[in-house]
Tab-separated table of C-alpha atoms in Angstrom:
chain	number	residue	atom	x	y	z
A	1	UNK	CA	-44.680	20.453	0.234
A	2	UNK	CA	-45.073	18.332	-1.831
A	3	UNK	CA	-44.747	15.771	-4.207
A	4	UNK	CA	-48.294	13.983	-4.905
A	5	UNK	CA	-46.016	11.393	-6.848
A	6	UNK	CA	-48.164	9.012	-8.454
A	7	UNK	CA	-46.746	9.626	-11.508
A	8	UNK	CA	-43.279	9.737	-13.052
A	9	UNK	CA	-41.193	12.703	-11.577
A	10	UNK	CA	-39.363	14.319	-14.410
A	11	UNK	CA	-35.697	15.579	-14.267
A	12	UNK	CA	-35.272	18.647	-16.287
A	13	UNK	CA	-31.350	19.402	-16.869
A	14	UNK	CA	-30.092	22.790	-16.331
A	15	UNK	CA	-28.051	24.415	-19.070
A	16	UNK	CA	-28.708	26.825	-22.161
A	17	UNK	CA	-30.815	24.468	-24.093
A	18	UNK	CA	-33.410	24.388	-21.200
A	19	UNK	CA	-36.217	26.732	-22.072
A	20	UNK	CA	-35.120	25.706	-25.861
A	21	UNK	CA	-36.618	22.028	-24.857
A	22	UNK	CA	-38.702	22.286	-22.349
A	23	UNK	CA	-41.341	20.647	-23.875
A	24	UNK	CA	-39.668	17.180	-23.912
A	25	UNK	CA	-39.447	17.053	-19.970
A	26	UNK	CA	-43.419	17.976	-19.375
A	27	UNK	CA	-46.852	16.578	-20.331
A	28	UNK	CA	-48.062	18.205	-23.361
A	29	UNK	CA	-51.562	19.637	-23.415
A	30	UNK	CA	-52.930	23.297	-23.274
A	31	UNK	CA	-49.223	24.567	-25.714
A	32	UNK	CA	-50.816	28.523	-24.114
A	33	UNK	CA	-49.975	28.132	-20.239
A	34	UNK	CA	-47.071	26.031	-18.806
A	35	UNK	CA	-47.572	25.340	-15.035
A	36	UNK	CA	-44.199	24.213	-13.261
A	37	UNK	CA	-45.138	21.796	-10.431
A	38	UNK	CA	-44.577	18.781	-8.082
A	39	UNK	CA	-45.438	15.925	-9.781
A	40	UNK	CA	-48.367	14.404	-9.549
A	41	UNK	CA	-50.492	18.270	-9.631
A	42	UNK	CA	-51.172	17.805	-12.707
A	43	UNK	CA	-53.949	15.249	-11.685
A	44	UNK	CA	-57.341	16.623	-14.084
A	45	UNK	CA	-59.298	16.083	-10.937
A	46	UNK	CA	-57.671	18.982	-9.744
A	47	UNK	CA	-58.647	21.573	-12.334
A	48	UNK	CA	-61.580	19.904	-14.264
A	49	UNK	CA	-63.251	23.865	-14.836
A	50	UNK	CA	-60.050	24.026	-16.900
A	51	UNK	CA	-60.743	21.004	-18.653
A	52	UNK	CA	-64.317	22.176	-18.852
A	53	UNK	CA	-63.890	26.086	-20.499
A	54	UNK	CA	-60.357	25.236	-22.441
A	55	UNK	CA	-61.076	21.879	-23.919
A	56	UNK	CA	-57.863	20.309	-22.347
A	57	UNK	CA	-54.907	20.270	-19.541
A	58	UNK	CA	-52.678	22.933	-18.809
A	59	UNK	CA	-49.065	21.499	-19.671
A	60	UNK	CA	-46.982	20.722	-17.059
A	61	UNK	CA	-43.057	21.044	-16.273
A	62	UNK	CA	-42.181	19.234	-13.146
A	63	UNK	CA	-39.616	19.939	-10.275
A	64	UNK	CA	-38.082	17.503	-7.800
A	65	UNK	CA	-38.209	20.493	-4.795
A	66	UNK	CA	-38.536	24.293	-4.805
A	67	UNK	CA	-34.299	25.295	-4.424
A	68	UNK	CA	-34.552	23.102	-7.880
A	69	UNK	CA	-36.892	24.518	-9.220
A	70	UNK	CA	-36.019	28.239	-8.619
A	71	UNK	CA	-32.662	27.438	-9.892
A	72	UNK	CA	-34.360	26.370	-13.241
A	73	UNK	CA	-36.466	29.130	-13.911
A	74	UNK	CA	-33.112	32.150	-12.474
A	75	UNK	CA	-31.651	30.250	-15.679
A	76	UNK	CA	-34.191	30.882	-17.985
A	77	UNK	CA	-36.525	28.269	-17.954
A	78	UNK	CA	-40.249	29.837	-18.438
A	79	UNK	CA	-43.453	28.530	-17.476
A	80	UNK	CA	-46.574	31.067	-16.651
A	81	UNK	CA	-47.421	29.115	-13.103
A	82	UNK	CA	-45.569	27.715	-10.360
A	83	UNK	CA	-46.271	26.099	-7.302
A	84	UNK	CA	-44.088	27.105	-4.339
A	85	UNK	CA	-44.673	26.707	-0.623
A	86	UNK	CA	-44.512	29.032	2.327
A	87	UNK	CA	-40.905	28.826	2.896
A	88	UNK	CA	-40.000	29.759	-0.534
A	89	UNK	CA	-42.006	32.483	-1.645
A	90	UNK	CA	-39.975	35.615	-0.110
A	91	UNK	CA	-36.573	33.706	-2.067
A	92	UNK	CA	-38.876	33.715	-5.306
A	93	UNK	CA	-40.250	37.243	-4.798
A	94	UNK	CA	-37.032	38.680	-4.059
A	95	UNK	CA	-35.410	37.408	-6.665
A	96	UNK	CA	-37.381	39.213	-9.061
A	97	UNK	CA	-39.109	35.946	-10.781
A	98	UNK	CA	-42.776	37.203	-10.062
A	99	UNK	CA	-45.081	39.645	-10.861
A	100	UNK	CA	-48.042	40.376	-8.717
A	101	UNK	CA	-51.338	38.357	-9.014
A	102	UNK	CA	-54.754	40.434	-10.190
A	103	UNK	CA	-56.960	39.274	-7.351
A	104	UNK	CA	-60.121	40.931	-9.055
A	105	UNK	CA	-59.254	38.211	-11.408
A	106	UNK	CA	-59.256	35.470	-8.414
A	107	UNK	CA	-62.600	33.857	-7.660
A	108	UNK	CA	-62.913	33.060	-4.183
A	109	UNK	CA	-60.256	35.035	-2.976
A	110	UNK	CA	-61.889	36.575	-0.075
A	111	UNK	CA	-62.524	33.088	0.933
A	112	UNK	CA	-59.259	31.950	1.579
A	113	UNK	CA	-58.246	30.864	5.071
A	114	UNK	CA	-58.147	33.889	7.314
A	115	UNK	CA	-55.129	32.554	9.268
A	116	UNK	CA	-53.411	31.390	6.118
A	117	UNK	CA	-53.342	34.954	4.507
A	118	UNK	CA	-52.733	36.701	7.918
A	119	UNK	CA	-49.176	34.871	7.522
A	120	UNK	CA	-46.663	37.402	6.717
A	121	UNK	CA	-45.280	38.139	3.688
A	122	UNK	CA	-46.543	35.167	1.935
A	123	UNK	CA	-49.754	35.773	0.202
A	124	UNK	CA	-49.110	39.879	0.250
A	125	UNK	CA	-46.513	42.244	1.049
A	126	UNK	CA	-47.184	45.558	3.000
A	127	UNK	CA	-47.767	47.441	0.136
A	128	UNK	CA	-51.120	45.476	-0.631
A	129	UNK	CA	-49.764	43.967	-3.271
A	130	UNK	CA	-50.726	39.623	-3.894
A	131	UNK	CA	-47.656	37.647	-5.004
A	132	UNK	CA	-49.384	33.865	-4.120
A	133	UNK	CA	-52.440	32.071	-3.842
A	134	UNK	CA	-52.254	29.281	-1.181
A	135	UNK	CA	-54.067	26.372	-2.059
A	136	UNK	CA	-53.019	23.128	-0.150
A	137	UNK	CA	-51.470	22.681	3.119
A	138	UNK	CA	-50.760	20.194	5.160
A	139	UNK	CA	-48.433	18.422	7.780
A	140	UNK	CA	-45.265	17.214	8.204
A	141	UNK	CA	-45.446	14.756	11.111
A	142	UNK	CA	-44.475	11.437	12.914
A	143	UNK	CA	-45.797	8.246	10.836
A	144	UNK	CA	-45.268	5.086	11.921
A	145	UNK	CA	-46.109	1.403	11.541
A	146	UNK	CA	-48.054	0.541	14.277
A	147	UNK	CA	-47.482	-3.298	14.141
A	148	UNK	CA	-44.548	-3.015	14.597
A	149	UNK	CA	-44.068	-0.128	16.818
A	150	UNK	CA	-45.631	0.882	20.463
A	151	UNK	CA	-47.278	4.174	20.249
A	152	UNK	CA	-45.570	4.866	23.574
A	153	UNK	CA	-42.219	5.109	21.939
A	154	UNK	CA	-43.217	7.034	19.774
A	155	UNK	CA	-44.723	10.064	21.531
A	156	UNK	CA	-41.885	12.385	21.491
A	157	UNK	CA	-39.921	13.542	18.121
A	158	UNK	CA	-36.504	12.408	19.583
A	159	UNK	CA	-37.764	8.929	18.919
A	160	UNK	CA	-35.844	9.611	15.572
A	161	UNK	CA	-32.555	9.994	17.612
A	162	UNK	CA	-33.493	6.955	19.762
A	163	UNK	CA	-30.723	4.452	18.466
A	164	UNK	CA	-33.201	1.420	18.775
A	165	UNK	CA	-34.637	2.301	15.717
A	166	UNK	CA	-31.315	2.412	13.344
A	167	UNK	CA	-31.803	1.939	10.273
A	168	UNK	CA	-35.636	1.820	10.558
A	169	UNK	CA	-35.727	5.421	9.961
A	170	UNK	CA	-36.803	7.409	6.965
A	171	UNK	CA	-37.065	11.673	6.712
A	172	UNK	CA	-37.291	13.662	3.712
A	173	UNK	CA	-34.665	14.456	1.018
A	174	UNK	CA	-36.094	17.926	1.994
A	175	UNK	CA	-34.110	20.500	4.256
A	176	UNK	CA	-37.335	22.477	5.554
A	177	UNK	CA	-38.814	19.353	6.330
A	178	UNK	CA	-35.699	18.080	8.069
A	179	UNK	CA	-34.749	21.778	9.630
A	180	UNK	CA	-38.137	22.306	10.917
A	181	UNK	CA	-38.395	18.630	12.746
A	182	UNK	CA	-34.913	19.620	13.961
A	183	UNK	CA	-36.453	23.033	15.012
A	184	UNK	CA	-38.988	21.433	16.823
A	185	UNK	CA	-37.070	18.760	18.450
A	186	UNK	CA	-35.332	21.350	20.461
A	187	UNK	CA	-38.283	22.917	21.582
A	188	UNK	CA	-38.507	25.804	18.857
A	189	UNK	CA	-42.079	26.844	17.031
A	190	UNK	CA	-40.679	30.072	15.113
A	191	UNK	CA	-38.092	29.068	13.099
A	192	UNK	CA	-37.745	32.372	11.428
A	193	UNK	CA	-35.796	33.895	15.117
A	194	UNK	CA	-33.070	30.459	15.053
A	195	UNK	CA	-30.356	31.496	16.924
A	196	UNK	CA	-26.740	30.632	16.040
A	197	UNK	CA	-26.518	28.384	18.805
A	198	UNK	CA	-29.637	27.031	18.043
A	199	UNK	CA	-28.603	25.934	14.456
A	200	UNK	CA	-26.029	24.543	15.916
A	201	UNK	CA	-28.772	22.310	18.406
A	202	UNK	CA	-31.086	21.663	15.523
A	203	UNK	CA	-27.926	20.482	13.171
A	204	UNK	CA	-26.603	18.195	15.784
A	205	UNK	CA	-29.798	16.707	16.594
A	206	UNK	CA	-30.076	16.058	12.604
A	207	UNK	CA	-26.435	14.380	12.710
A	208	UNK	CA	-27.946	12.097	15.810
A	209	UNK	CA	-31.069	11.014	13.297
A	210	UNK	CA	-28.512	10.626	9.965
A	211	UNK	CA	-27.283	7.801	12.201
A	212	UNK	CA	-30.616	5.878	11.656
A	213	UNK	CA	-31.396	6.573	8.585
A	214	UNK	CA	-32.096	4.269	6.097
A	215	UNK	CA	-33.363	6.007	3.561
A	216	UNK	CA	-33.815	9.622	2.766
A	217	UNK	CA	-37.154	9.574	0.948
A	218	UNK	CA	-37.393	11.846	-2.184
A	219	UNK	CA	-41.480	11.671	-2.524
A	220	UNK	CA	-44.731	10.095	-1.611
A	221	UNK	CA	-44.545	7.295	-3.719
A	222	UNK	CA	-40.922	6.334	-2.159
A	223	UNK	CA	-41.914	6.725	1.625
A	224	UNK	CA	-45.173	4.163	0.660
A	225	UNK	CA	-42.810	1.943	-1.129
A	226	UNK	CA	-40.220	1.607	2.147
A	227	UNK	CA	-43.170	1.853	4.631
A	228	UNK	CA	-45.507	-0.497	3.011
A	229	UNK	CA	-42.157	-2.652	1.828
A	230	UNK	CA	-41.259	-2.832	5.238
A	231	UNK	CA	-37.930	-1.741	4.591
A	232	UNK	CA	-38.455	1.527	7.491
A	233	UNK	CA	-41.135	1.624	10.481
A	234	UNK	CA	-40.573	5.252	11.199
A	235	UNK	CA	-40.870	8.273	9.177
A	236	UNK	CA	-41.208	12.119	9.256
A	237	UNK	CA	-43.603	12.129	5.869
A	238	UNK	CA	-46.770	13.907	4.929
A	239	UNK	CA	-50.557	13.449	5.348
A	240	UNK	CA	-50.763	11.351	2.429
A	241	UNK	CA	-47.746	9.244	3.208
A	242	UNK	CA	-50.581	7.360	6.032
A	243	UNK	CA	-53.407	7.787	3.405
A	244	UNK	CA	-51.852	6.090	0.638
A	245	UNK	CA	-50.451	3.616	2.806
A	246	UNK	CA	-53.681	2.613	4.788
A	247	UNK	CA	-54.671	2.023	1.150
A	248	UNK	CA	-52.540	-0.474	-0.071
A	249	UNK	CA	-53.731	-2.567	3.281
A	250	UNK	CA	-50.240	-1.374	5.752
A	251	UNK	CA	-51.026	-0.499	9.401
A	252	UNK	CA	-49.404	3.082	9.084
A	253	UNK	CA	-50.478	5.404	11.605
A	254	UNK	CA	-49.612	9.479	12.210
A	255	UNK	CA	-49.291	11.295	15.297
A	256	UNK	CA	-50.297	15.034	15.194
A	257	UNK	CA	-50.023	15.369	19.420
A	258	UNK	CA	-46.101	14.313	19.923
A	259	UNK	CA	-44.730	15.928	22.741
A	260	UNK	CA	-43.176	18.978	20.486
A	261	UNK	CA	-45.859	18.777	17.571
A	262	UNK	CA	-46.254	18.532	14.319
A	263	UNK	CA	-45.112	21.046	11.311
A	264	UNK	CA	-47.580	22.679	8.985
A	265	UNK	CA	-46.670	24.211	5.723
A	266	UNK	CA	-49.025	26.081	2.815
A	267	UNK	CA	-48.011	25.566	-1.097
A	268	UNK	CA	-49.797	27.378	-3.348
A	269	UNK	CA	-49.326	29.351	-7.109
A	270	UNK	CA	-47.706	32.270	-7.883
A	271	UNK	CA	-47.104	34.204	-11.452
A	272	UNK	CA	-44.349	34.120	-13.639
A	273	UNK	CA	-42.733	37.725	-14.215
A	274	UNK	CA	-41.863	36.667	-18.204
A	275	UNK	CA	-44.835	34.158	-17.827
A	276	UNK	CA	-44.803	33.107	-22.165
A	277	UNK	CA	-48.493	31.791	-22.416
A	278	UNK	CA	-51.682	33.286	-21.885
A	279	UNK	CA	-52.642	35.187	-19.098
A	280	UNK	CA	-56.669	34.654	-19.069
A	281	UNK	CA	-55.832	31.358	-19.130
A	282	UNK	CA	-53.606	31.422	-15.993
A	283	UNK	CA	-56.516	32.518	-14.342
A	284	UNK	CA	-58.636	30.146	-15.283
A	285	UNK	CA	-55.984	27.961	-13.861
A	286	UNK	CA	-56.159	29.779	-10.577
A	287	UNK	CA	-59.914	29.812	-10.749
A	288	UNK	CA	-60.125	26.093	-11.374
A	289	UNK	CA	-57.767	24.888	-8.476
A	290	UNK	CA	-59.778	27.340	-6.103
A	291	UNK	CA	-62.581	25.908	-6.516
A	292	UNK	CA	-64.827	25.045	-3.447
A	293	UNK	CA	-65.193	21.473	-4.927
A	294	UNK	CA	-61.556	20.457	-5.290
A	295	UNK	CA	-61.145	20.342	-1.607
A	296	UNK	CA	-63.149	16.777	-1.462
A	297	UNK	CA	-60.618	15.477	-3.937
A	298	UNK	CA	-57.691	16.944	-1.750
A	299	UNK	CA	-59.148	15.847	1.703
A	300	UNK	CA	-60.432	13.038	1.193
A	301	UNK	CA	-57.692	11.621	-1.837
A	302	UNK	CA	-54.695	12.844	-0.582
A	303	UNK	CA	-55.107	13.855	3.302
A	304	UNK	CA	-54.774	17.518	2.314
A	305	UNK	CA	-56.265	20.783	3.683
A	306	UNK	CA	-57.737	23.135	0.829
A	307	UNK	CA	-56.330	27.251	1.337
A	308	UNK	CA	-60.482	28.087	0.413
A	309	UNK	CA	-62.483	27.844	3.559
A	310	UNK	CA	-65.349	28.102	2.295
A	311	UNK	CA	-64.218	24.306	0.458
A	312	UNK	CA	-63.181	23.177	3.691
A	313	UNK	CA	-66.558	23.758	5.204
A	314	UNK	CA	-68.149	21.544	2.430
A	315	UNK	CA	-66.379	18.675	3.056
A	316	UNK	CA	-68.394	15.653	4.786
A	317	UNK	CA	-67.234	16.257	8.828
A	318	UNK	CA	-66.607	12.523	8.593
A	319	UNK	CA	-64.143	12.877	6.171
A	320	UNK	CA	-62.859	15.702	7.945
A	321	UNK	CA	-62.457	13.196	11.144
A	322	UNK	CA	-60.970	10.809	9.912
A	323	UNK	CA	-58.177	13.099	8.131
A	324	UNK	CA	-57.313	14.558	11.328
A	325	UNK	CA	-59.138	18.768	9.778
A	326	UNK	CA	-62.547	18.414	12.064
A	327	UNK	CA	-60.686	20.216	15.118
A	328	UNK	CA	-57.710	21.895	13.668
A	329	UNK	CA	-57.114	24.263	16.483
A	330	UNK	CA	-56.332	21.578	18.727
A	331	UNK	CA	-52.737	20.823	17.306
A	332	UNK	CA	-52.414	24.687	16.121
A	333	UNK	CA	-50.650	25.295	19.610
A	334	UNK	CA	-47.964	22.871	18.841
A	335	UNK	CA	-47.212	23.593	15.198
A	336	UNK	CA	-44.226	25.308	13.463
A	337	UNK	CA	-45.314	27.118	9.928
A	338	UNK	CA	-43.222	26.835	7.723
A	339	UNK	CA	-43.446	30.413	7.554
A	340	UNK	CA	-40.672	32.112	5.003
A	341	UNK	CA	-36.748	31.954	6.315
A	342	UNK	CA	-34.293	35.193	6.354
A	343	UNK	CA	-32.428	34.522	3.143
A	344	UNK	CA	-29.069	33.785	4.978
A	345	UNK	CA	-30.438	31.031	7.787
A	346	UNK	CA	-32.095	29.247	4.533
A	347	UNK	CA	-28.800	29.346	2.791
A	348	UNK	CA	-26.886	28.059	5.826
A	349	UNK	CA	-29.631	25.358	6.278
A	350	UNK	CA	-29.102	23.947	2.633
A	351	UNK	CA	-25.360	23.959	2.983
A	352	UNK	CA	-25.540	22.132	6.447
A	353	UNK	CA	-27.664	19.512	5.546
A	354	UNK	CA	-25.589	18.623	2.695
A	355	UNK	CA	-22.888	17.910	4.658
A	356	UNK	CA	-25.092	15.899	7.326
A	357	UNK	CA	-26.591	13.678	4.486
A	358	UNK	CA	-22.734	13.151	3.525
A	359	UNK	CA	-21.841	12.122	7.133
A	360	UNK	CA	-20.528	15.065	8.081
């Protein structure tokens, strides 16, 4: 999940002086709540009740992907919000960075996606407690540019193993995107019960598709670059990858029905345990995002699912259509979540695709 990218992605450096400076690696507004995020969140149309009742922006801190990012704040950078995804959440949790979200404080939280918060623990643990809000989710899936490539060839996932299309290959500098089309390549949907010997299939078949690559992508705005630059015709990218693409004029297409399916993953914000700033305000934050209304702006702007159902039901069914949300269940069959990873397999993921990115 998920780097909106239209802006500049900031590099903050790890080291004692980090918290110390933070401020010169994020975009000043709000100085009373910090939210750490992909770039690109930080988009006013996202939150513009927080504009509306605090006169301004939060500020924002930005990470390049969540291992990053929850290296950053383990070494003492502090921000109130953050904005992790599915896979990560347990890692955060566990790790004693959060403390547990006030849903009284929440509005709409009853209204979030039924399936969503049935996923386990993500949004709470078995004691009841809340650790995150989900609030966008999407797809990782097949993308490809159609003049130049026959949908027939492309109907199956081990199309990026297929060595016609060397070096006209792009996946994610992202090792649950790249693990879980791996996962799903060799016919797995629950990552979470990878086998040894199944690691060992999903790494080779990884090693097979490092043999194409051209370019691992690092975030929306690089994928539309080398898709709409012609420089790659295949990609594993997400929904917004084809959106902003079919907008600068490029016949990029994505394929949600491939023979093995699609992935699906939920980001969303959770609360800093030594969150600095102020805490009403962090709800207002939480409030803001939720809203019913943002889903247009992440539907029909960025090719995004909104976690609030009740947001999802107001968007126009044609917009709906046309980003692939008016049947949802029809693809559900043939998805992976991006559900949370055992602490170990996520660990032994990182360190193998390291290696496989190296040529190894």
């Amino acid at each position: 999940m998920k780097k909106l990218s239209r802006r500049l992605t900031l590099t903050l450096a790890l080291g004692g002086a980090l918290a110390a400076s933070a401020a010169a690696f994020a975009v000043a507004a709000d100085k009373d709540l910090i939210v750490f995020d992909w770039s690109g969140y930080e988009d006013p149309s996202f939150h513009p009740k927080y504009v509306e009742k605090n006169g301004d922006s939060p500020t924002f801190a930005f990470f390049g992907d969540e291992d990053e990012a929850f290296e950053k704040v383990r070494s003492g950078f502090k921000a109130d919000l953050g904005h992790p995804c599915s896979q990560s959440v347990t890692k955060w949790r566990e790790a004693g960075l959060l403390q547990p979200l006030d849903t009284s404080k929440i509005t709409g939280w009853k209204d979030l996606n039924p399936g969503i918060m049935a996923m386990k623990n993500l949004a709470t643990t078995d004691d009841g407690k809340a650790w995150f809000m989900p609030w966008d989710w999407g797809n990782t899936q097949l993308t490809y540019n159609s003049s130049k490539i026959d949908a027939k060839d492309v109907q199956s996932l081990k199309a990026f193993a297929d060595p016609k299309f060397k070096g006209r290959v792009s996946i994610g500098d992202n090792v649950d995107d790249a693990y879980a089309l791996a996962a799903l390549a060799i016919g797995m949907k629950d990552w979470t019960t990878m086998t040894d010997d199944q690691f060992k299939q999903a790494s080779d078949f990884l090693r097979q598709v490092h043999k194409n690559v051209r370019s691992y992508w690092t975030d929306t705005t690089d994928i539309v670059q080398l898709l709409s630059g012609g420089e790659v015709d295949l990609a594993w990218a997400w929904n917004d990858a084809t959106v902003q693409s079919v907008k600068a004029g490029v016949p990029i297409k994505s394929v949600k029905d491939t023979n093995e399916g699609i992935s699906t993953w939920v980001c969303g914000y959770v609360l800093f345990k030594d969150a600095p700033g102020n805490i009403d305000k962090a709800y207002d934050y939480l409030n803001a995002v939720n809203d019913p209304e943002t889903a247009k702006v992440l539907v029909k702007d960025w090719g995004y699912g909104q976690a609030n159902a009740k947001g999802m039901a107001g968007v126009d069914q044609a917009i709906l259509k046309e980003k692939g949300y008016d049947d949802v269940q029809k693809f559900v069959d043939k998805t992976l979540f991006q559900s949370p990873l055992p602490s170990d397999l996520k660990l032994k993921m990182i360190a193998e695709f390291e290696k496989i990115k190296a040529g190894y």
